[in-house]
Coordinates of C-alpha atoms in Angstrom, one line a residue:
Chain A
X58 CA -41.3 -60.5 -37.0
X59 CA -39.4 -63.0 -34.8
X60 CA -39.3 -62.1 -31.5
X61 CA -35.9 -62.8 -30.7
X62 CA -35.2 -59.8 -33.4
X63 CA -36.4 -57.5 -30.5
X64 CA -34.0 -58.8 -27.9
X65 CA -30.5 -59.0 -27.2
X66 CA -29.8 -55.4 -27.1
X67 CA -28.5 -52.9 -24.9
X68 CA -30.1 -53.0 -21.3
X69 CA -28.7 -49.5 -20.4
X70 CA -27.5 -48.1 -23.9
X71 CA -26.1 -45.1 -22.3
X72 CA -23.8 -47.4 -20.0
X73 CA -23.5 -50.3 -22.0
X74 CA -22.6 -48.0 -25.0
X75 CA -19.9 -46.1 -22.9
X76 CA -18.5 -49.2 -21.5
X77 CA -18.4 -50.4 -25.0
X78 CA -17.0 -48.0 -26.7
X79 CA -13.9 -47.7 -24.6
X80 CA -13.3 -51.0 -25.4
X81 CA -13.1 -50.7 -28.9
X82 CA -11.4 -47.2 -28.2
X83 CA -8.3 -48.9 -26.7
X84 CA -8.4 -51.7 -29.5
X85 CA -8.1 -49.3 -32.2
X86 CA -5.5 -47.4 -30.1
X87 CA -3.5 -50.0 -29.2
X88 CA -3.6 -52.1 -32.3
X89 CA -3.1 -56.0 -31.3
X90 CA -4.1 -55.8 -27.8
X91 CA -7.7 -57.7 -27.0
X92 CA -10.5 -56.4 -25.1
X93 CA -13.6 -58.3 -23.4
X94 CA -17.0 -56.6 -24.8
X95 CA -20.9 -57.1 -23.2
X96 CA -23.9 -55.9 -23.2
X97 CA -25.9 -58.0 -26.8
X98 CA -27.0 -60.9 -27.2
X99 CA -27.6 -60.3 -31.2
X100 CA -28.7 -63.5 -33.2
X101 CA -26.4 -66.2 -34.9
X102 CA -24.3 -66.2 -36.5
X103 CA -23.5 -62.7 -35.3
X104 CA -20.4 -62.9 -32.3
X105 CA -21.7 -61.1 -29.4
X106 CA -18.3 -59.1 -29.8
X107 CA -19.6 -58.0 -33.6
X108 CA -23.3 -57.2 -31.7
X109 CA -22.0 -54.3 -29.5
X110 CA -19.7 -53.1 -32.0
X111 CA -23.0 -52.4 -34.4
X112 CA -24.7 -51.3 -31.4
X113 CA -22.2 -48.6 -30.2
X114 CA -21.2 -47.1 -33.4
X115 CA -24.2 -47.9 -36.1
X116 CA -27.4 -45.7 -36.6
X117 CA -29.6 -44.7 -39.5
X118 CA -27.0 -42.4 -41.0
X119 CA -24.3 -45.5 -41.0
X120 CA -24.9 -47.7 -44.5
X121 CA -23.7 -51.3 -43.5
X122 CA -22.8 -54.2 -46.0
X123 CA -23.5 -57.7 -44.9
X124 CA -21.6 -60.1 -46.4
X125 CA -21.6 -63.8 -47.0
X126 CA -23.4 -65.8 -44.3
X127 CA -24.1 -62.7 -42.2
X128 CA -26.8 -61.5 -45.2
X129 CA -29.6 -63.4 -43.5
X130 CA -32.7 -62.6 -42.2
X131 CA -32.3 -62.9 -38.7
X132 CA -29.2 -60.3 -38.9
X133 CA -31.1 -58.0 -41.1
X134 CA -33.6 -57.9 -38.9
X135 CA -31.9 -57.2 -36.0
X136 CA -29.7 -54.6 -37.4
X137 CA -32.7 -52.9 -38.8
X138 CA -34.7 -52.6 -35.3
X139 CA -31.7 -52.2 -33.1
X140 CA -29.8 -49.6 -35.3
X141 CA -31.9 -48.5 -38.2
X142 CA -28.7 -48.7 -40.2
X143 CA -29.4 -49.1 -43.9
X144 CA -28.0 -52.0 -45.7
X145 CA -25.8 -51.3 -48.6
X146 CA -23.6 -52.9 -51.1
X147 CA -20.4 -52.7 -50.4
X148 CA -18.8 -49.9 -53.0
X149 CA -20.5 -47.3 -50.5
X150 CA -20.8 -48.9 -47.4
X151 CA -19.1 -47.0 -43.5
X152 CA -19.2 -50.6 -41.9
X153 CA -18.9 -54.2 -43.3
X154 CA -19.7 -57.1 -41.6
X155 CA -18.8 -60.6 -42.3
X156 CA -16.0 -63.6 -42.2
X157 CA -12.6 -62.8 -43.7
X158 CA -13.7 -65.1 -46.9
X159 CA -17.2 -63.4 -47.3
X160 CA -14.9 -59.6 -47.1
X161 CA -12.1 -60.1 -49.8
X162 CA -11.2 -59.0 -51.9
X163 CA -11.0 -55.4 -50.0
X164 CA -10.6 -53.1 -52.9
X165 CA -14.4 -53.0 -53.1
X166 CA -14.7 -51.1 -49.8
X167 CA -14.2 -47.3 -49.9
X168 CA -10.9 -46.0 -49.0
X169 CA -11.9 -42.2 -48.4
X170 CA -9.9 -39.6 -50.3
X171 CA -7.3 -37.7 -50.1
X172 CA -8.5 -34.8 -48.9
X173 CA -11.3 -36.6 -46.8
X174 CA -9.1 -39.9 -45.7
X175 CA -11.9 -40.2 -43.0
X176 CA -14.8 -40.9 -45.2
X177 CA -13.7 -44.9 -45.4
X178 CA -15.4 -48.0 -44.4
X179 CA -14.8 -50.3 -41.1
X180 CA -14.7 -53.8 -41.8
X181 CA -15.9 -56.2 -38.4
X182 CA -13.8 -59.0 -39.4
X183 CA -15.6 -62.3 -37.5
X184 CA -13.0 -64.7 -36.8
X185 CA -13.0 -68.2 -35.4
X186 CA -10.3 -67.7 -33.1
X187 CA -8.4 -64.1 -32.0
X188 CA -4.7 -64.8 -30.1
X189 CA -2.2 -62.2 -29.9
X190 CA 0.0 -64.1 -31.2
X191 CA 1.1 -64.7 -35.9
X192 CA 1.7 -61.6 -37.2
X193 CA 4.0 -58.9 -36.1
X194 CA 2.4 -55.2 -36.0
X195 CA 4.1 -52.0 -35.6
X196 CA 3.1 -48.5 -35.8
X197 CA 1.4 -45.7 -33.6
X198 CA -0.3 -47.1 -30.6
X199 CA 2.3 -49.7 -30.4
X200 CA 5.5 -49.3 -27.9
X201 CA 7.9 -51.9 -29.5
X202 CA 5.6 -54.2 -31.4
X203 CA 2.6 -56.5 -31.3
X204 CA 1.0 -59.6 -32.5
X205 CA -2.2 -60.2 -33.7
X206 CA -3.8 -64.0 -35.5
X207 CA -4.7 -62.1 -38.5
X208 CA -6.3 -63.8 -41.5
X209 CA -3.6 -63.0 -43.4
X210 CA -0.6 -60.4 -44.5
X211 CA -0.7 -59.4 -48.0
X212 CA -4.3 -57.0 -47.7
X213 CA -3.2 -55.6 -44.5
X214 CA 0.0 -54.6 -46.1
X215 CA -1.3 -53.3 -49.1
X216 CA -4.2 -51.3 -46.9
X217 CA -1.3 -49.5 -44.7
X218 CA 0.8 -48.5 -47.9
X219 CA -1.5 -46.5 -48.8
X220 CA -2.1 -44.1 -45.6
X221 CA -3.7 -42.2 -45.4
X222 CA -5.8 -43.6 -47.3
X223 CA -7.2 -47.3 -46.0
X224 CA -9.8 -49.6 -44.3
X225 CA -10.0 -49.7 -40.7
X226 CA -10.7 -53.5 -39.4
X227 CA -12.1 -54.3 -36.0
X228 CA -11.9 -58.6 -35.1
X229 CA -14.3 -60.1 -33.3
X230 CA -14.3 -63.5 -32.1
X231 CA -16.7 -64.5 -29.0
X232 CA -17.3 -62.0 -26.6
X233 CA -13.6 -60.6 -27.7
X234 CA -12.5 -58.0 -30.2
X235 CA -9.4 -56.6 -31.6
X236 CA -8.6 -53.7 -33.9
X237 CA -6.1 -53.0 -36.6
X238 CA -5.7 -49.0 -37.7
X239 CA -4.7 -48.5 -41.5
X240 CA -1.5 -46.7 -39.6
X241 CA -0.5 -50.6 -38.7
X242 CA 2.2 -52.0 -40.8
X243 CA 1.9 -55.9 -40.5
X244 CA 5.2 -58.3 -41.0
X245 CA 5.5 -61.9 -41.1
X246 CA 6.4 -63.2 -37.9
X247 CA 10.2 -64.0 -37.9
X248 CA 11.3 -67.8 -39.2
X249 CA 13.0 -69.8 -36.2
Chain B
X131 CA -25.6 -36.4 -7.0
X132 CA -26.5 -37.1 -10.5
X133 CA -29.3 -35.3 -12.5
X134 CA -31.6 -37.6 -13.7
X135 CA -33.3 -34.9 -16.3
X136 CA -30.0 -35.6 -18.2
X137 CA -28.7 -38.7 -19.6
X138 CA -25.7 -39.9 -18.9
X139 CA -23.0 -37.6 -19.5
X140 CA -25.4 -35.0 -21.0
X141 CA -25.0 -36.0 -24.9
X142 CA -27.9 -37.7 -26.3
X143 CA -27.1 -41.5 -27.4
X144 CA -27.1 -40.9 -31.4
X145 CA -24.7 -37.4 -30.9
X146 CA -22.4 -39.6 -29.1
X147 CA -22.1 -42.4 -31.6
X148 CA -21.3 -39.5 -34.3
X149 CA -18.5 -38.5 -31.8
X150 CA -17.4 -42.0 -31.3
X151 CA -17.0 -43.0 -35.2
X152 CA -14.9 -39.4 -35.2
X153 CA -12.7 -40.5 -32.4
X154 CA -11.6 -43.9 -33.9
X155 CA -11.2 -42.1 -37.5
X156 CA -8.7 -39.9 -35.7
X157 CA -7.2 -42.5 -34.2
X158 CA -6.6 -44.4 -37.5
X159 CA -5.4 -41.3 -38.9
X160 CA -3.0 -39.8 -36.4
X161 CA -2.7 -36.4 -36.8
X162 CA -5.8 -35.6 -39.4
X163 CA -8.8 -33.1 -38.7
X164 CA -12.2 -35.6 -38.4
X165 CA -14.6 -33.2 -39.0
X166 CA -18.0 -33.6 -37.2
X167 CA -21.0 -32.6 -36.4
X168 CA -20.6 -30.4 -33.5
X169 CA -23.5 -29.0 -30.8
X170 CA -24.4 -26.4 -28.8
X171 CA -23.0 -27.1 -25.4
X172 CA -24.4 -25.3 -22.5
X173 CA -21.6 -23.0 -22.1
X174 CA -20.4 -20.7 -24.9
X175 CA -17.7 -21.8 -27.6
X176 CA -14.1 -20.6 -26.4
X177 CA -14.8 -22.3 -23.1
X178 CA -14.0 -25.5 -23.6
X179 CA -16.9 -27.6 -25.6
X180 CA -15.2 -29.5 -28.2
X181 CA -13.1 -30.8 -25.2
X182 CA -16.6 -31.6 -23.4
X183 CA -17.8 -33.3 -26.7
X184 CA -15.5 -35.5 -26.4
X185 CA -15.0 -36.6 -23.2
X186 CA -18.8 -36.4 -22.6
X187 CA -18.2 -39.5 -25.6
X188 CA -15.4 -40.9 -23.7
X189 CA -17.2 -41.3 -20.3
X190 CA -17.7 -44.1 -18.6
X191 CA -19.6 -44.4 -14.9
X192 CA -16.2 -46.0 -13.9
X193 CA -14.1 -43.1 -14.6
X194 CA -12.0 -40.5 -12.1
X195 CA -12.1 -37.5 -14.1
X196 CA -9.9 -34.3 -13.5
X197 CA -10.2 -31.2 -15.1
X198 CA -7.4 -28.3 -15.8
X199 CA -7.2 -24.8 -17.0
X200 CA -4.0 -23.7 -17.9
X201 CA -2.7 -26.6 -15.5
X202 CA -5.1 -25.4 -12.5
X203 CA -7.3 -27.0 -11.2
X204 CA -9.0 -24.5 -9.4
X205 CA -9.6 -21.7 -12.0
X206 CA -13.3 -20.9 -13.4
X207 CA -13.5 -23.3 -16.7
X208 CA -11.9 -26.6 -14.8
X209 CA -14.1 -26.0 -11.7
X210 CA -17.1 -25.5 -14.0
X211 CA -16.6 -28.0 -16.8
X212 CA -16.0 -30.5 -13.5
X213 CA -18.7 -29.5 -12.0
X214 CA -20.7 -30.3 -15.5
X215 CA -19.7 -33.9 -15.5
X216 CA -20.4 -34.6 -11.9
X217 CA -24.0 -33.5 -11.8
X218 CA -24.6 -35.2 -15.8
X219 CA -22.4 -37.8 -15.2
X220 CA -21.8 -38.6 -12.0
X221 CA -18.9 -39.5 -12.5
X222 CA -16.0 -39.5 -9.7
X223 CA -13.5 -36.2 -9.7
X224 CA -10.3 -36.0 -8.7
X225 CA -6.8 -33.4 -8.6
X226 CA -4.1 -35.8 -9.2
X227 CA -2.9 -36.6 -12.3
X228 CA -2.4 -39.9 -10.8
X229 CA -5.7 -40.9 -9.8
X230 CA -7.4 -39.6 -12.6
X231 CA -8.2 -41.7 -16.0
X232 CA -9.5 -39.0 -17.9
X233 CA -8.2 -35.9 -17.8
X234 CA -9.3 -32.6 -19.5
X235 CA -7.0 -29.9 -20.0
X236 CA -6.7 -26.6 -21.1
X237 CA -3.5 -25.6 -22.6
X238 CA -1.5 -27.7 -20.7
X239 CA 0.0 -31.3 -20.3
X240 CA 0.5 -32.3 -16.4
X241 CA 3.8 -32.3 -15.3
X242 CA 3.8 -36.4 -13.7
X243 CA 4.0 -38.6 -16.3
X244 CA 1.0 -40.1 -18.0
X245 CA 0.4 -43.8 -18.1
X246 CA -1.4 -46.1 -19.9
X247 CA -5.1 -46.9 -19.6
X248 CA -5.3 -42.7 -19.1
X249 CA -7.5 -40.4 -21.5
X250 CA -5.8 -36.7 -22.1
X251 CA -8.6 -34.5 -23.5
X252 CA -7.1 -31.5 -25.1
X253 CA -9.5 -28.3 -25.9
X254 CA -8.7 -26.9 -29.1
X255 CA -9.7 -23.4 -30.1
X256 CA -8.1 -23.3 -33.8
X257 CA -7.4 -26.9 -35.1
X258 CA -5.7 -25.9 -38.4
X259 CA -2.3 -24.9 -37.8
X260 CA -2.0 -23.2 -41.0
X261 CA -5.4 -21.3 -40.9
X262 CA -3.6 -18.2 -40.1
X263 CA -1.2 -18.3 -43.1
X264 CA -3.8 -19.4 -45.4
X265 CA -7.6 -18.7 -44.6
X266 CA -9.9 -20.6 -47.1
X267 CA -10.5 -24.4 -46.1
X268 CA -10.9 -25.7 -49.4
X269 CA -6.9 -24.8 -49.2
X270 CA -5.6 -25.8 -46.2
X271 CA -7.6 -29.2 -47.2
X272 CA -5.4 -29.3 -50.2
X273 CA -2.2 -28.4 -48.4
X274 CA -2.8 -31.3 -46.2
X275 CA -3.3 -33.9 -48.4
X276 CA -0.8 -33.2 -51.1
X277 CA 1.1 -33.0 -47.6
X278 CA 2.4 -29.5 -48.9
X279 CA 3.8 -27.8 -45.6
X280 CA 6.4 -25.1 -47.1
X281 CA 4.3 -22.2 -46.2
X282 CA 4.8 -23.4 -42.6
X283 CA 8.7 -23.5 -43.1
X284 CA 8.3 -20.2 -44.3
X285 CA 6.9 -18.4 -41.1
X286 CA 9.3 -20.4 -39.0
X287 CA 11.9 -19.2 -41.1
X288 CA 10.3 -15.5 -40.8
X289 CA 10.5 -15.9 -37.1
X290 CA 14.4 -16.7 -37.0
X291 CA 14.9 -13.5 -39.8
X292 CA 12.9 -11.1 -37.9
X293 CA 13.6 -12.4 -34.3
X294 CA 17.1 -14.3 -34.4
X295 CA 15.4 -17.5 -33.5
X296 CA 11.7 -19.2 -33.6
X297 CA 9.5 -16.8 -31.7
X298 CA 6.6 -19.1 -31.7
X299 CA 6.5 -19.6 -27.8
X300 CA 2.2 -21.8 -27.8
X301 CA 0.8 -24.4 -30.4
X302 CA 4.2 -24.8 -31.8
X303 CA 3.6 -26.8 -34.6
X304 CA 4.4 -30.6 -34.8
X305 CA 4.7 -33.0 -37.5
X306 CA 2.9 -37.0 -36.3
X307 CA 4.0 -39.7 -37.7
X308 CA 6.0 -37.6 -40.3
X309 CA 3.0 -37.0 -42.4
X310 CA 0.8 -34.4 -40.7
X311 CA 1.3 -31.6 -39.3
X312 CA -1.1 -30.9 -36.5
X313 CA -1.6 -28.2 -33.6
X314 CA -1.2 -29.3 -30.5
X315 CA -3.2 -26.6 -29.2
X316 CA -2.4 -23.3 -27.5
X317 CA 0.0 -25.7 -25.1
X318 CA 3.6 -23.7 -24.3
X319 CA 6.4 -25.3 -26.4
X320 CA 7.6 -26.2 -23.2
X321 CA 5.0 -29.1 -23.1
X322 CA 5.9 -30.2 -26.8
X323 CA 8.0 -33.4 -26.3
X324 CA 5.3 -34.5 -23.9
X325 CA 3.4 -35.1 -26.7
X326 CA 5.6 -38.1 -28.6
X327 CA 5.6 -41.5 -27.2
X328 CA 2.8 -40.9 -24.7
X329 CA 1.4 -44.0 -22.9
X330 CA -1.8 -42.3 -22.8
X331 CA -4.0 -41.8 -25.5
X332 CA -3.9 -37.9 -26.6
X333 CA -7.9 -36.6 -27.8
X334 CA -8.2 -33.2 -29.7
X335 CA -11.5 -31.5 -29.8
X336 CA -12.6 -28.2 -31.5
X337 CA -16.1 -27.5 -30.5
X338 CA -16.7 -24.1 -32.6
X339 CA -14.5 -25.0 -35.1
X340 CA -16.0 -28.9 -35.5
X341 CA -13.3 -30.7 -35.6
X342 CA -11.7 -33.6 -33.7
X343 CA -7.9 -35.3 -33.9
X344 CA -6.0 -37.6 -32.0
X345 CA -3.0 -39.2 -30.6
X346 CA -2.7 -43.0 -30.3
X347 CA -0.3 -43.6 -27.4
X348 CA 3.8 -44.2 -28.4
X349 CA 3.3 -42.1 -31.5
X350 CA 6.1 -40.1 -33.2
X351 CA 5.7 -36.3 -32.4
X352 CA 8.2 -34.4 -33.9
X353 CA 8.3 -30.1 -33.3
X354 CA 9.0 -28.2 -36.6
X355 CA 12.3 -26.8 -36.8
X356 CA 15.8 -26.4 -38.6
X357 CA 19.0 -28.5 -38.4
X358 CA 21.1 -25.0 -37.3
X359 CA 17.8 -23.8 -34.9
X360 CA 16.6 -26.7 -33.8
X361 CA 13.8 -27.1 -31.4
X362 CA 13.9 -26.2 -27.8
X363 CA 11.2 -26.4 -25.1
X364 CA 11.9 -23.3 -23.3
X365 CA 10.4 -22.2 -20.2
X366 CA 11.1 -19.2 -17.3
X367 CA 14.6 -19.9 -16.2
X368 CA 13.3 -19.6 -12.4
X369 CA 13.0 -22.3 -9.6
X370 CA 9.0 -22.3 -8.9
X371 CA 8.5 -19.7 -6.2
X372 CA 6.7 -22.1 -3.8
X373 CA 7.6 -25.8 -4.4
X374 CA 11.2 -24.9 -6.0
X375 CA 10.9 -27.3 -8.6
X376 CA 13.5 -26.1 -11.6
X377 CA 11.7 -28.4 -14.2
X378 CA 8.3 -27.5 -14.4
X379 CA 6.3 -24.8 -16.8
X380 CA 6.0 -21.9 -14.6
X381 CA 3.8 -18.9 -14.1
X382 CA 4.8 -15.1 -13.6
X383 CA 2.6 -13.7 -10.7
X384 CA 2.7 -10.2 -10.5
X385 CA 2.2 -9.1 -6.9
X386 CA 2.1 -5.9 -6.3
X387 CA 2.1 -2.3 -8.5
X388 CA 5.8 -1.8 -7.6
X389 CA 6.2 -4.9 -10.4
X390 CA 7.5 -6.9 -8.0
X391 CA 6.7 -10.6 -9.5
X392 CA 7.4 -14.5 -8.4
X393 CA 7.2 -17.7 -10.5
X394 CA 4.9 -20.3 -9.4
X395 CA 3.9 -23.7 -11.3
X396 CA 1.2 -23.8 -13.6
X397 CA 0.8 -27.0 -12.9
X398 CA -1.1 -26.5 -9.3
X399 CA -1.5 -30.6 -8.3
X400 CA 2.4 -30.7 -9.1
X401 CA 3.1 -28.2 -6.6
X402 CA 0.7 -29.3 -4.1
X403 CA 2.5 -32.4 -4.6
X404 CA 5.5 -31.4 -3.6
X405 CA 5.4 -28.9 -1.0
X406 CA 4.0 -31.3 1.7
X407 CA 6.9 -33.4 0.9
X408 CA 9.5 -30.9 2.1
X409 CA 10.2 -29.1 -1.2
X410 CA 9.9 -25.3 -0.2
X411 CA 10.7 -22.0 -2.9
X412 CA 11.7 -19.0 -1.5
X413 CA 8.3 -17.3 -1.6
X414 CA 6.8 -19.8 0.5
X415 CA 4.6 -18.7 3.1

């Protein structure tokens, strides 16, 4: 075992967590605003954003999917001793992790069910850049409307027609995240 | 002081991730029972510990918390429950609405107006607000998602037949987002339109029950009612008996056994508020 899979995580969980989770809190609140995050230092080519999310919400009950690039050894391994979360494909996965490429198409990702619209997975979306800026959101959590750089337009709106069924997405780019609720509606931003 | 034998904010680490993921679910969902995995709090159920659950999950070291029962702060479950956080916590405490980022409350909203960046806890005894026209889960689960709310209507409607208008006075039902409908605990109706396009986020939990929902902030929070009786937030049509305030929930004291009484506010860091500032009711002392 590398030793660097034994660092990089919480110094004071209980703290860090709390601090952490508020964070994320707000994002998924407040869909398009962004929120500093600290606290891991988890291996490439995991975001230090993407690190304390998996801290703060995975354990051993959790089953995560790894796609793509983030299916390595270094972010198994890491997962594995900091969380215990099982890795899982992605048909019955609560949290996916990976680049917007590595994720689509989305319809592989449980949606929960009618009855249970909770039982549904989280994507951590890692992007190269996060700006609230592109896409116009609107929905609860939103006063008049927001923007978000968001990959793209077409999954998102497909995700929020059918609420209350959906994905939830949290985007992490740097030490930065973002969140986007399946209660979101997404529009093209406006031609000038 | 803090107590060390505890961690932070009394919840083990794991409990409070389970709480977390239930928090954000609720939040995606606006207006939909999460159910979790709920523990034994070391108070009984009824006082308050699906509202602890959560804001135990909520916490942070940085936080001013403030704690109300019924809108006071100074009654048995606020001082205990604030009492709770500061030794497991140690977390700061305040009175004021406006100082406070998370608040607690039992049965009540504050009557200052809630901001962004705030937390409202709400403790929830009975989450389902059909549970008492229909009593087996599997079918309330089913009314919900088939988004089948008639039987609501129907006592509603009962109300105005029997009583000549809706005589549902606490946990009026509301509809969020016009999908579900959701109780927004024992609160008078009185507090209902506080609910919609709140700045601060709005945090359900049912501790006995296992259940937790939420408000994100600005979301759509409509009361049930009829286009010929539509919805009113009603309240005791009194000025408050110490502060004189003619817009906020009131009270009805009784004060002696000749049933002489006087209307006070139920919210007590409203009228606190005011009276220094020269606002004086007539039973001021």
């Amino acid at each position: 075992m590398d030793a660097t899979t034994l660092q990089g995580g919480f110094a004071t969980p209980p703290v860090d967590a709390a601090h952490a989770f508020r964070a994320v809190m707000e994002a998924m609140a407040r869909p398009g605003t962004i929120h500093p995050v600290s606290g891991a230092k988890p291996p490439a080519p995991l975001s230090v954003a993407a690190g304390v999310v998996l801290l703060t919400l995975c354990d051993a009950g959790m089953p995560v999917h790894l796609a793509g690039a983030m299916d390595c050894d270094a972010v198994r391994a890491w997962i594995a001793f900091h969380t215990g979360a099982p890795l899982t494909g992605p048909a019955d996965c609560a949290f996916a992790l990976g680049e917007w490429d590595a994720l689509t198409p989305l319809d592989r990702f449980p949606v929960g069910t009618s009855e249970y619209p909770d039982r549904s997975a989280t994507l951590i979306v890692e992007r190269p850049s996060l700006e609230p800026v592109g896409v116009r959101l609107n929905g609860p959590g939103i006063r008049e409307t927001a923007a978000l750089s968001l990959p793209e337009t077409r999954a998102f709106r497909k995700n929020a027609a059918r609420f209350p069924l959906g994905l939830d997405f949290v985007f992490t780019c740097g030490d930065r995240l973002a969140a986007l609720p399946r209660s979101t509606t997404v529009t093209e931003p406006e031609m000038t | 002081m803090t107590d060390r034998d505890y961690n932070f904010a009394y919840l083990d680490e794991q409990t409070k991730k389970m709480i977390r993921r239930a928090i954000l679910k609720g939040l995606a969902i606006p207006g939909y029972q999460v159910p979790f995995a709920s523990r034994e709090m070391p108070m009984p159920y009824g006082w308050g510990t699906g509202g602890v659950q959560v804001s135990a999950a909520v916490l942070t070291p940085d936080d001013t918390l403030k704690v109300i029962d019924q809108g006071a702060d100074d009654t048995t479950n606020a001082v205990s429950i604030r009492g709770f956080f500061e030794r497991t916590a140690g977390v700061a405490t305040t009175t004021h609405t406006k100082d406070a980022t998370v608040i607690q409350t039992r049965h009540r909203i504050p009557e200052a107006a809630l901001a962004e960046g705030q937390v409202l806890v709400y403790q929830v005894p009975i989450p389902e607000p059909l549970r008492f026209l229909e009593p087996r889960e599997t079918e309330t689960r089913k009314m919900h998602a088939l988004e089948e709310y008639g039987l609501m209507h129907v006592k509603l409607y009962e109300d105005i037949a029997r009583h000549g208008h809706i005589a549902t006075a606490y946990a009026y039902p509301v509809k969020v987002e016009g999908r579900y409908v959701m109780d927004p605990s024992p609160i008078p109706k009185f507090d209902n339109p506080k609910l919609s396009d709140c700045p601060a986020i709005q945090l359900f939990g049912a501790g006995r029950e296992q259940r937790i929902y939420a408000l994100p902030p600005y979301t759509r929070v409509e009361s049930l009612d009829f286009a010929d009786h539509p919805f009113e937030a009603s309240k005791a049509d009194h000025p408050c008996g110490l502060c004189g305030a003619t817009d906020s929930y009131l009270d009805e004291v009784i004060t002696d056994d000749a049933g002489a009484r006087m209307f006070v506010c139920s919210d007590t860091d409203h009228c606190e508020d005011r009276q220094p500032r020269g606002h004086r009711g007539k039973d001021a002392a």
